[in-house]
Amino acid sequence: MWIDSGRPWIVIYGILLVLARQLTLVFAGCAIQPDANGHVDIPSSWTSIGYGAFYDCTSLETVSIPDSVTSIGGDAFSGCTSLDSIVIPKGVQSIGINAFYGCTSLTSIIIPDRLTSIVDYVFFSCTSLTKIILPEGLTSVGTHAFYRCESLTSITLPEELTSIGDAAFLSCKSIASINLPMRLTSIG
Protein backbone atom coordinates (compact mmCIF):
# COMPACT_ATOMS: atom_id res chain seq x y z
CA MET A 1 0.00 0.00 0.00
CA TRP A 2 1.25 3.47 -0.92
CA ILE A 3 0.05 6.84 0.28
CA ASP A 4 0.40 9.73 -2.11
CA SER A 5 -1.22 13.15 -1.79
CA GLY A 6 -3.06 11.98 1.27
CA ARG A 7 -4.89 9.14 -0.52
CA PRO A 8 -4.08 5.50 0.07
CA TRP A 9 -3.41 3.41 -3.05
CA ILE A 10 -3.41 -0.35 -3.14
CA VAL A 11 -1.94 -2.28 -6.07
CA ILE A 12 -2.86 -5.96 -6.28
CA TYR A 13 -1.71 -7.92 -9.34
CA GLY A 14 -1.94 -4.94 -11.69
CA ILE A 15 -5.21 -3.61 -10.30
CA LEU A 16 -5.09 -0.09 -8.92
CA LEU A 17 -7.73 0.79 -6.37
CA VAL A 18 -8.01 4.29 -4.98
CA LEU A 19 -9.67 4.18 -1.60
CA ALA A 20 -12.27 6.85 -1.07
CA ARG A 21 -15.74 7.12 0.37
CA GLN A 22 -17.15 5.60 -2.78
CA LEU A 23 -15.32 3.50 -5.34
CA THR A 24 -15.01 5.61 -8.46
CA LEU A 25 -11.78 4.48 -10.09
CA VAL A 26 -10.68 1.02 -11.06
CA PHE A 27 -7.86 0.32 -13.49
CA ALA A 28 -7.16 -3.17 -14.72
CA GLY A 29 -7.35 -5.51 -17.66
CA CYS A 30 -10.53 -7.03 -16.28
CA ALA A 31 -11.56 -5.02 -13.23
CA ILE A 32 -14.19 -7.71 -12.57
CA GLN A 33 -13.70 -11.15 -14.08
CA PRO A 34 -16.57 -12.14 -16.40
CA ASP A 35 -18.66 -15.13 -15.32
CA ALA A 36 -18.81 -18.39 -17.30
CA ASN A 37 -21.17 -16.72 -19.80
CA GLY A 38 -18.83 -13.77 -20.35
CA HIS A 39 -21.07 -11.41 -18.35
CA VAL A 40 -20.18 -8.75 -15.77
CA ASP A 41 -22.57 -6.93 -13.44
CA ILE A 42 -20.98 -3.66 -12.40
CA PRO A 43 -21.82 -2.92 -8.74
CA SER A 44 -24.37 -0.19 -8.03
CA SER A 45 -21.81 1.50 -5.75
CA TRP A 46 -19.77 2.54 -8.81
CA THR A 47 -20.29 6.08 -10.09
CA SER A 48 -17.80 5.81 -12.92
CA ILE A 49 -15.99 3.18 -14.92
CA GLY A 50 -12.38 4.29 -14.81
CA TYR A 51 -9.69 4.55 -17.43
CA GLY A 52 -8.87 1.12 -18.87
CA ALA A 53 -11.11 -0.73 -16.40
CA PHE A 54 -11.82 -3.56 -18.85
CA TYR A 55 -9.00 -2.88 -21.32
CA ASP A 56 -8.34 -5.98 -23.48
CA CYS A 57 -10.77 -8.08 -21.42
CA THR A 58 -11.33 -10.41 -24.36
CA SER A 59 -13.63 -12.78 -22.44
CA LEU A 60 -16.17 -10.01 -21.73
CA GLU A 61 -19.30 -10.50 -23.89
CA THR A 62 -21.99 -8.53 -22.07
CA VAL A 63 -22.01 -6.01 -19.26
CA SER A 64 -24.75 -4.54 -17.09
CA ILE A 65 -24.00 -0.97 -16.10
CA PRO A 66 -26.07 0.41 -13.20
CA ASP A 67 -27.86 3.76 -13.27
CA SER A 68 -25.39 5.05 -10.65
CA VAL A 69 -22.66 5.32 -13.32
CA THR A 70 -22.34 8.86 -14.73
CA SER A 71 -19.10 8.54 -16.70
CA ILE A 72 -17.15 5.96 -18.67
CA GLY A 73 -13.42 6.64 -18.83
CA GLY A 74 -11.05 6.49 -21.74
CA ASP A 75 -10.11 3.00 -22.94
CA ALA A 76 -12.65 1.58 -20.45
CA PHE A 77 -13.70 -1.23 -22.82
CA SER A 78 -11.00 -0.82 -25.46
CA GLY A 79 -9.97 -4.13 -27.01
CA CYS A 80 -12.90 -6.12 -25.58
CA THR A 81 -13.14 -8.12 -28.79
CA SER A 82 -15.98 -10.38 -27.56
CA LEU A 83 -18.25 -7.57 -26.28
CA ASP A 84 -21.30 -7.73 -28.54
CA SER A 85 -23.79 -5.21 -27.15
CA ILE A 86 -24.03 -2.60 -24.45
CA VAL A 87 -26.70 -0.35 -22.99
CA ILE A 88 -25.27 2.83 -21.54
CA PRO A 89 -27.47 4.09 -18.67
CA LYS A 90 -29.41 7.34 -19.02
CA GLY A 91 -27.31 9.05 -16.32
CA VAL A 92 -24.03 8.78 -18.26
CA GLN A 93 -22.91 12.28 -19.23
CA SER A 94 -19.44 11.56 -20.59
CA ILE A 95 -17.62 8.78 -22.42
CA GLY A 96 -13.84 9.06 -22.69
CA ILE A 97 -11.54 8.80 -25.68
CA ASN A 98 -11.10 5.27 -27.08
CA ALA A 99 -13.73 3.91 -24.66
CA PHE A 100 -14.88 1.19 -27.11
CA TYR A 101 -11.89 1.22 -29.47
CA GLY A 102 -11.45 -2.13 -31.23
CA CYS A 103 -14.58 -3.81 -29.83
CA THR A 104 -14.80 -5.84 -33.03
CA SER A 105 -17.85 -7.93 -31.99
CA LEU A 106 -19.95 -4.94 -30.87
CA THR A 107 -23.08 -4.95 -33.05
CA SER A 108 -25.31 -2.52 -31.18
CA ILE A 109 -25.08 0.22 -28.64
CA ILE A 110 -27.67 2.43 -27.04
CA ILE A 111 -26.41 5.92 -26.22
CA PRO A 112 -28.21 7.97 -23.55
CA ASP A 113 -29.99 11.24 -24.29
CA ARG A 114 -27.85 13.20 -21.80
CA LEU A 115 -24.68 12.72 -23.83
CA THR A 116 -23.91 15.96 -25.71
CA SER A 117 -20.68 14.92 -27.42
CA ILE A 118 -18.98 11.81 -28.72
CA VAL A 119 -15.26 12.38 -28.30
CA ASP A 120 -12.41 11.22 -30.53
CA TYR A 121 -11.93 7.53 -31.35
CA VAL A 122 -14.77 6.28 -29.11
CA PHE A 123 -16.02 3.60 -31.55
CA PHE A 124 -12.88 3.38 -33.70
CA SER A 125 -12.65 -0.02 -35.42
CA CYS A 126 -15.91 -1.44 -34.08
CA THR A 127 -16.07 -3.43 -37.29
CA SER A 128 -19.34 -5.30 -36.50
CA LEU A 129 -21.39 -2.25 -35.45
CA THR A 130 -24.34 -2.14 -37.85
CA LYS A 131 -26.66 0.62 -36.64
CA ILE A 132 -26.47 3.54 -34.28
CA ILE A 133 -28.99 6.18 -33.32
CA LEU A 134 -27.40 9.23 -31.82
CA PRO A 135 -29.30 11.10 -29.07
CA GLU A 136 -31.21 14.28 -29.92
CA GLY A 137 -29.11 16.47 -27.60
CA LEU A 138 -25.82 15.50 -29.26
CA THR A 139 -23.97 18.52 -30.65
CA SER A 140 -20.61 17.11 -31.72
CA VAL A 141 -18.99 13.94 -33.04
CA GLY A 142 -15.21 13.80 -32.58
CA THR A 143 -12.31 12.93 -34.85
CA HIS A 144 -12.28 9.28 -35.98
CA ALA A 145 -15.27 8.58 -33.69
CA PHE A 146 -16.65 5.86 -35.99
CA TYR A 147 -13.57 5.25 -38.14
CA ARG A 148 -13.45 1.70 -39.59
CA CYS A 149 -16.98 0.79 -38.47
CA GLU A 150 -17.11 -1.21 -41.68
CA SER A 151 -20.48 -2.89 -41.06
CA LEU A 152 -22.29 0.34 -40.15
CA THR A 153 -25.19 0.61 -42.59
CA SER A 154 -27.37 3.14 -40.82
CA ILE A 155 -26.70 6.19 -38.71
CA THR A 156 -29.21 8.79 -37.64
CA LEU A 157 -27.70 12.20 -36.97
CA PRO A 158 -29.68 14.42 -34.59
CA GLU A 159 -30.95 17.85 -35.63
CA GLU A 160 -28.91 19.52 -32.83
CA LEU A 161 -25.60 18.28 -34.29
CA THR A 162 -23.33 21.22 -35.20
CA SER A 163 -19.89 19.62 -35.61
CA ILE A 164 -18.41 16.44 -37.09
CA GLY A 165 -14.66 15.92 -36.61
CA ASP A 166 -12.02 14.81 -39.09
CA ALA A 167 -12.53 11.34 -40.55
CA ALA A 168 -15.42 10.65 -38.14
CA PHE A 169 -16.97 8.18 -40.59
CA LEU A 170 -13.91 7.28 -42.68
CA SER A 171 -13.85 3.65 -43.88
CA CYS A 172 -17.50 3.12 -42.98
CA LYS A 173 -17.86 1.51 -46.38
CA SER A 174 -21.35 0.05 -45.81
CA ILE A 175 -23.07 3.43 -45.32
CA ALA A 176 -24.86 4.34 -48.51
CA SER A 177 -25.99 7.81 -47.41
CA ILE A 178 -26.21 10.13 -44.41
CA ASN A 179 -28.72 12.91 -43.95
CA LEU A 180 -26.92 15.97 -42.61
CA PRO A 181 -28.79 18.12 -40.11
CA MET A 182 -29.56 21.75 -40.95
CA ARG A 183 -27.62 23.10 -37.90
CA LEU A 184 -24.36 21.42 -38.93
CA THR A 185 -21.71 24.15 -39.26
CA SER A 186 -18.45 22.19 -39.28
CA ILE A 187 -17.31 18.99 -40.94
CA GLY A 188 -13.65 18.01 -40.34
mmCIF file of C-alpha atoms in Angstrom, residues 10-171:
data_model
loop_
_atom_site.group_PDB
_atom_site.id
_atom_site.type_symbol
_atom_site.label_atom_id
_atom_site.label_comp_id
_atom_site.label_asym_id
_atom_site.label_seq_id
_atom_site.Cartn_x
_atom_site.Cartn_y
_atom_site.Cartn_z
ATOM 1 C CA ILE A 10 -3.412 -0.349 -3.137
ATOM 2 C CA VAL A 11 -1.939 -2.285 -6.067
ATOM 3 C CA ILE A 12 -2.861 -5.959 -6.278
ATOM 4 C CA TYR A 13 -1.714 -7.916 -9.342
ATOM 5 C CA GLY A 14 -1.941 -4.944 -11.688
ATOM 6 C CA ILE A 15 -5.207 -3.610 -10.297
ATOM 7 C CA LEU A 16 -5.092 -0.086 -8.925
ATOM 8 C CA LEU A 17 -7.733 0.791 -6.366
ATOM 9 C CA VAL A 18 -8.007 4.294 -4.982
ATOM 10 C CA LEU A 19 -9.667 4.175 -1.598
ATOM 11 C CA ALA A 20 -12.273 6.848 -1.073
ATOM 12 C CA ARG A 21 -15.743 7.117 0.371
ATOM 13 C CA GLN A 22 -17.147 5.600 -2.782
ATOM 14 C CA LEU A 23 -15.323 3.503 -5.343
ATOM 15 C CA THR A 24 -15.007 5.613 -8.460
ATOM 16 C CA LEU A 25 -11.785 4.480 -10.085
ATOM 17 C CA VAL A 26 -10.683 1.024 -11.058
ATOM 18 C CA PHE A 27 -7.859 0.322 -13.493
ATOM 19 C CA ALA A 28 -7.156 -3.173 -14.716
ATOM 20 C CA GLY A 29 -7.351 -5.513 -17.664
ATOM 21 C CA CYS A 30 -10.534 -7.030 -16.276
ATOM 22 C CA ALA A 31 -11.562 -5.024 -13.232
ATOM 23 C CA ILE A 32 -14.186 -7.707 -12.574
ATOM 24 C CA GLN A 33 -13.699 -11.153 -14.083
ATOM 25 C CA PRO A 34 -16.571 -12.143 -16.396
ATOM 26 C CA ASP A 35 -18.657 -15.127 -15.318
ATOM 27 C CA ALA A 36 -18.807 -18.394 -17.300
ATOM 28 C CA ASN A 37 -21.171 -16.718 -19.798
ATOM 29 C CA GLY A 38 -18.833 -13.769 -20.353
ATOM 30 C CA HIS A 39 -21.070 -11.410 -18.353
ATOM 31 C CA VAL A 40 -20.184 -8.746 -15.775
ATOM 32 C CA ASP A 41 -22.571 -6.932 -13.437
ATOM 33 C CA ILE A 42 -20.979 -3.663 -12.396
ATOM 34 C CA PRO A 43 -21.821 -2.918 -8.743
ATOM 35 C CA SER A 44 -24.367 -0.189 -8.033
ATOM 36 C CA SER A 45 -21.812 1.499 -5.746
ATOM 37 C CA TRP A 46 -19.770 2.539 -8.809
ATOM 38 C CA THR A 47 -20.285 6.084 -10.085
ATOM 39 C CA SER A 48 -17.798 5.805 -12.921
ATOM 40 C CA ILE A 49 -15.992 3.184 -14.921
ATOM 41 C CA GLY A 50 -12.377 4.285 -14.809
ATOM 42 C CA TYR A 51 -9.693 4.546 -17.426
ATOM 43 C CA GLY A 52 -8.868 1.125 -18.870
ATOM 44 C CA ALA A 53 -11.108 -0.727 -16.398
ATOM 45 C CA PHE A 54 -11.819 -3.555 -18.847
ATOM 46 C CA TYR A 55 -9.002 -2.879 -21.321
ATOM 47 C CA ASP A 56 -8.342 -5.978 -23.482
ATOM 48 C CA CYS A 57 -10.766 -8.081 -21.416
ATOM 49 C CA THR A 58 -11.332 -10.410 -24.356
ATOM 50 C CA SER A 59 -13.630 -12.785 -22.439
ATOM 51 C CA LEU A 60 -16.171 -10.005 -21.734
ATOM 52 C CA GLU A 61 -19.296 -10.501 -23.894
ATOM 53 C CA THR A 62 -21.988 -8.527 -22.070
ATOM 54 C CA VAL A 63 -22.005 -6.008 -19.260
ATOM 55 C CA SER A 64 -24.749 -4.543 -17.091
ATOM 56 C CA ILE A 65 -23.999 -0.966 -16.104
ATOM 57 C CA PRO A 66 -26.070 0.409 -13.200
ATOM 58 C CA ASP A 67 -27.863 3.762 -13.265
ATOM 59 C CA SER A 68 -25.391 5.052 -10.654
ATOM 60 C CA VAL A 69 -22.664 5.325 -13.316
ATOM 61 C CA THR A 70 -22.337 8.859 -14.730
ATOM 62 C CA SER A 71 -19.098 8.541 -16.703
ATOM 63 C CA ILE A 72 -17.150 5.965 -18.673
ATOM 64 C CA GLY A 73 -13.419 6.637 -18.827
ATOM 65 C CA GLY A 74 -11.051 6.492 -21.742
ATOM 66 C CA ASP A 75 -10.114 3.002 -22.944
ATOM 67 C CA ALA A 76 -12.646 1.576 -20.450
ATOM 68 C CA PHE A 77 -13.703 -1.230 -22.821
ATOM 69 C CA SER A 78 -10.995 -0.825 -25.461
ATOM 70 C CA GLY A 79 -9.965 -4.133 -27.013
ATOM 71 C CA CYS A 80 -12.898 -6.118 -25.582
ATOM 72 C CA THR A 81 -13.136 -8.123 -28.786
ATOM 73 C CA SER A 82 -15.984 -10.381 -27.563
ATOM 74 C CA LEU A 83 -18.249 -7.572 -26.281
ATOM 75 C CA ASP A 84 -21.303 -7.731 -28.542
ATOM 76 C CA SER A 85 -23.794 -5.207 -27.148
ATOM 77 C CA ILE A 86 -24.034 -2.600 -24.455
ATOM 78 C CA VAL A 87 -26.698 -0.346 -22.992
ATOM 79 C CA ILE A 88 -25.273 2.832 -21.535
ATOM 80 C CA PRO A 89 -27.473 4.092 -18.670
ATOM 81 C CA LYS A 90 -29.411 7.337 -19.017
ATOM 82 C CA GLY A 91 -27.315 9.047 -16.325
ATOM 83 C CA VAL A 92 -24.032 8.782 -18.259
ATOM 84 C CA GLN A 93 -22.908 12.281 -19.229
ATOM 85 C CA SER A 94 -19.441 11.556 -20.595
ATOM 86 C CA ILE A 95 -17.621 8.784 -22.421
ATOM 87 C CA GLY A 96 -13.839 9.064 -22.686
ATOM 88 C CA ILE A 97 -11.538 8.803 -25.680
ATOM 89 C CA ASN A 98 -11.096 5.271 -27.083
ATOM 90 C CA ALA A 99 -13.729 3.912 -24.664
ATOM 91 C CA PHE A 100 -14.881 1.186 -27.108
ATOM 92 C CA TYR A 101 -11.888 1.218 -29.472
ATOM 93 C CA GLY A 102 -11.451 -2.135 -31.227
ATOM 94 C CA CYS A 103 -14.580 -3.814 -29.834
ATOM 95 C CA THR A 104 -14.803 -5.838 -33.025
ATOM 96 C CA SER A 105 -17.854 -7.927 -31.988
ATOM 97 C CA LEU A 106 -19.949 -4.942 -30.874
ATOM 98 C CA THR A 107 -23.078 -4.948 -33.046
ATOM 99 C CA SER A 108 -25.307 -2.518 -31.181
ATOM 100 C CA ILE A 109 -25.076 0.222 -28.638
ATOM 101 C CA ILE A 110 -27.672 2.427 -27.041
ATOM 102 C CA ILE A 111 -26.412 5.918 -26.219
ATOM 103 C CA PRO A 112 -28.212 7.968 -23.552
ATOM 104 C CA ASP A 113 -29.993 11.239 -24.286
ATOM 105 C CA ARG A 114 -27.853 13.202 -21.796
ATOM 106 C CA LEU A 115 -24.681 12.720 -23.834
ATOM 107 C CA THR A 116 -23.905 15.959 -25.708
ATOM 108 C CA SER A 117 -20.681 14.916 -27.421
ATOM 109 C CA ILE A 118 -18.976 11.810 -28.718
ATOM 110 C CA VAL A 119 -15.260 12.382 -28.302
ATOM 111 C CA ASP A 120 -12.410 11.220 -30.527
ATOM 112 C CA TYR A 121 -11.927 7.528 -31.349
ATOM 113 C CA VAL A 122 -14.774 6.275 -29.110
ATOM 114 C CA PHE A 123 -16.016 3.604 -31.547
ATOM 115 C CA PHE A 124 -12.877 3.380 -33.701
ATOM 116 C CA SER A 125 -12.652 -0.020 -35.421
ATOM 117 C CA CYS A 126 -15.914 -1.442 -34.075
ATOM 118 C CA THR A 127 -16.073 -3.431 -37.286
ATOM 119 C CA SER A 128 -19.335 -5.304 -36.495
ATOM 120 C CA LEU A 129 -21.387 -2.249 -35.451
ATOM 121 C CA THR A 130 -24.341 -2.141 -37.846
ATOM 122 C CA LYS A 131 -26.657 0.618 -36.645
ATOM 123 C CA ILE A 132 -26.471 3.541 -34.276
ATOM 124 C CA ILE A 133 -28.990 6.184 -33.325
ATOM 125 C CA LEU A 134 -27.396 9.232 -31.815
ATOM 126 C CA PRO A 135 -29.302 11.095 -29.068
ATOM 127 C CA GLU A 136 -31.208 14.276 -29.921
ATOM 128 C CA GLY A 137 -29.114 16.466 -27.600
ATOM 129 C CA LEU A 138 -25.825 15.495 -29.260
ATOM 130 C CA THR A 139 -23.972 18.524 -30.645
ATOM 131 C CA SER A 140 -20.606 17.108 -31.720
ATOM 132 C CA VAL A 141 -18.986 13.935 -33.039
ATOM 133 C CA GLY A 142 -15.212 13.797 -32.583
ATOM 134 C CA THR A 143 -12.307 12.926 -34.849
ATOM 135 C CA HIS A 144 -12.279 9.276 -35.982
ATOM 136 C CA ALA A 145 -15.274 8.585 -33.687
ATOM 137 C CA PHE A 146 -16.650 5.864 -35.993
ATOM 138 C CA TYR A 147 -13.567 5.247 -38.143
ATOM 139 C CA ARG A 148 -13.448 1.697 -39.591
ATOM 140 C CA CYS A 149 -16.975 0.794 -38.472
ATOM 141 C CA GLU A 150 -17.110 -1.213 -41.683
ATOM 142 C CA SER A 151 -20.481 -2.888 -41.060
ATOM 143 C CA LEU A 152 -22.290 0.335 -40.152
ATOM 144 C CA THR A 153 -25.190 0.607 -42.595
ATOM 145 C CA SER A 154 -27.369 3.138 -40.823
ATOM 146 C CA ILE A 155 -26.695 6.189 -38.714
ATOM 147 C CA THR A 156 -29.208 8.785 -37.645
ATOM 148 C CA LEU A 157 -27.702 12.200 -36.973
ATOM 149 C CA PRO A 158 -29.681 14.421 -34.587
ATOM 150 C CA GLU A 159 -30.947 17.846 -35.627
ATOM 151 C CA GLU A 160 -28.913 19.521 -32.832
ATOM 152 C CA LEU A 161 -25.595 18.282 -34.286
ATOM 153 C CA THR A 162 -23.328 21.222 -35.200
ATOM 154 C CA SER A 163 -19.890 19.623 -35.609
ATOM 155 C CA ILE A 164 -18.413 16.439 -37.089
ATOM 156 C CA GLY A 165 -14.656 15.916 -36.608
ATOM 157 C CA ASP A 166 -12.018 14.813 -39.092
ATOM 158 C CA ALA A 167 -12.532 11.343 -40.553
ATOM 159 C CA ALA A 168 -15.416 10.650 -38.139
ATOM 160 C CA PHE A 169 -16.973 8.176 -40.590
ATOM 161 C CA LEU A 170 -13.907 7.282 -42.680
ATOM 162 C CA SER A 171 -13.850 3.653 -43.879
#
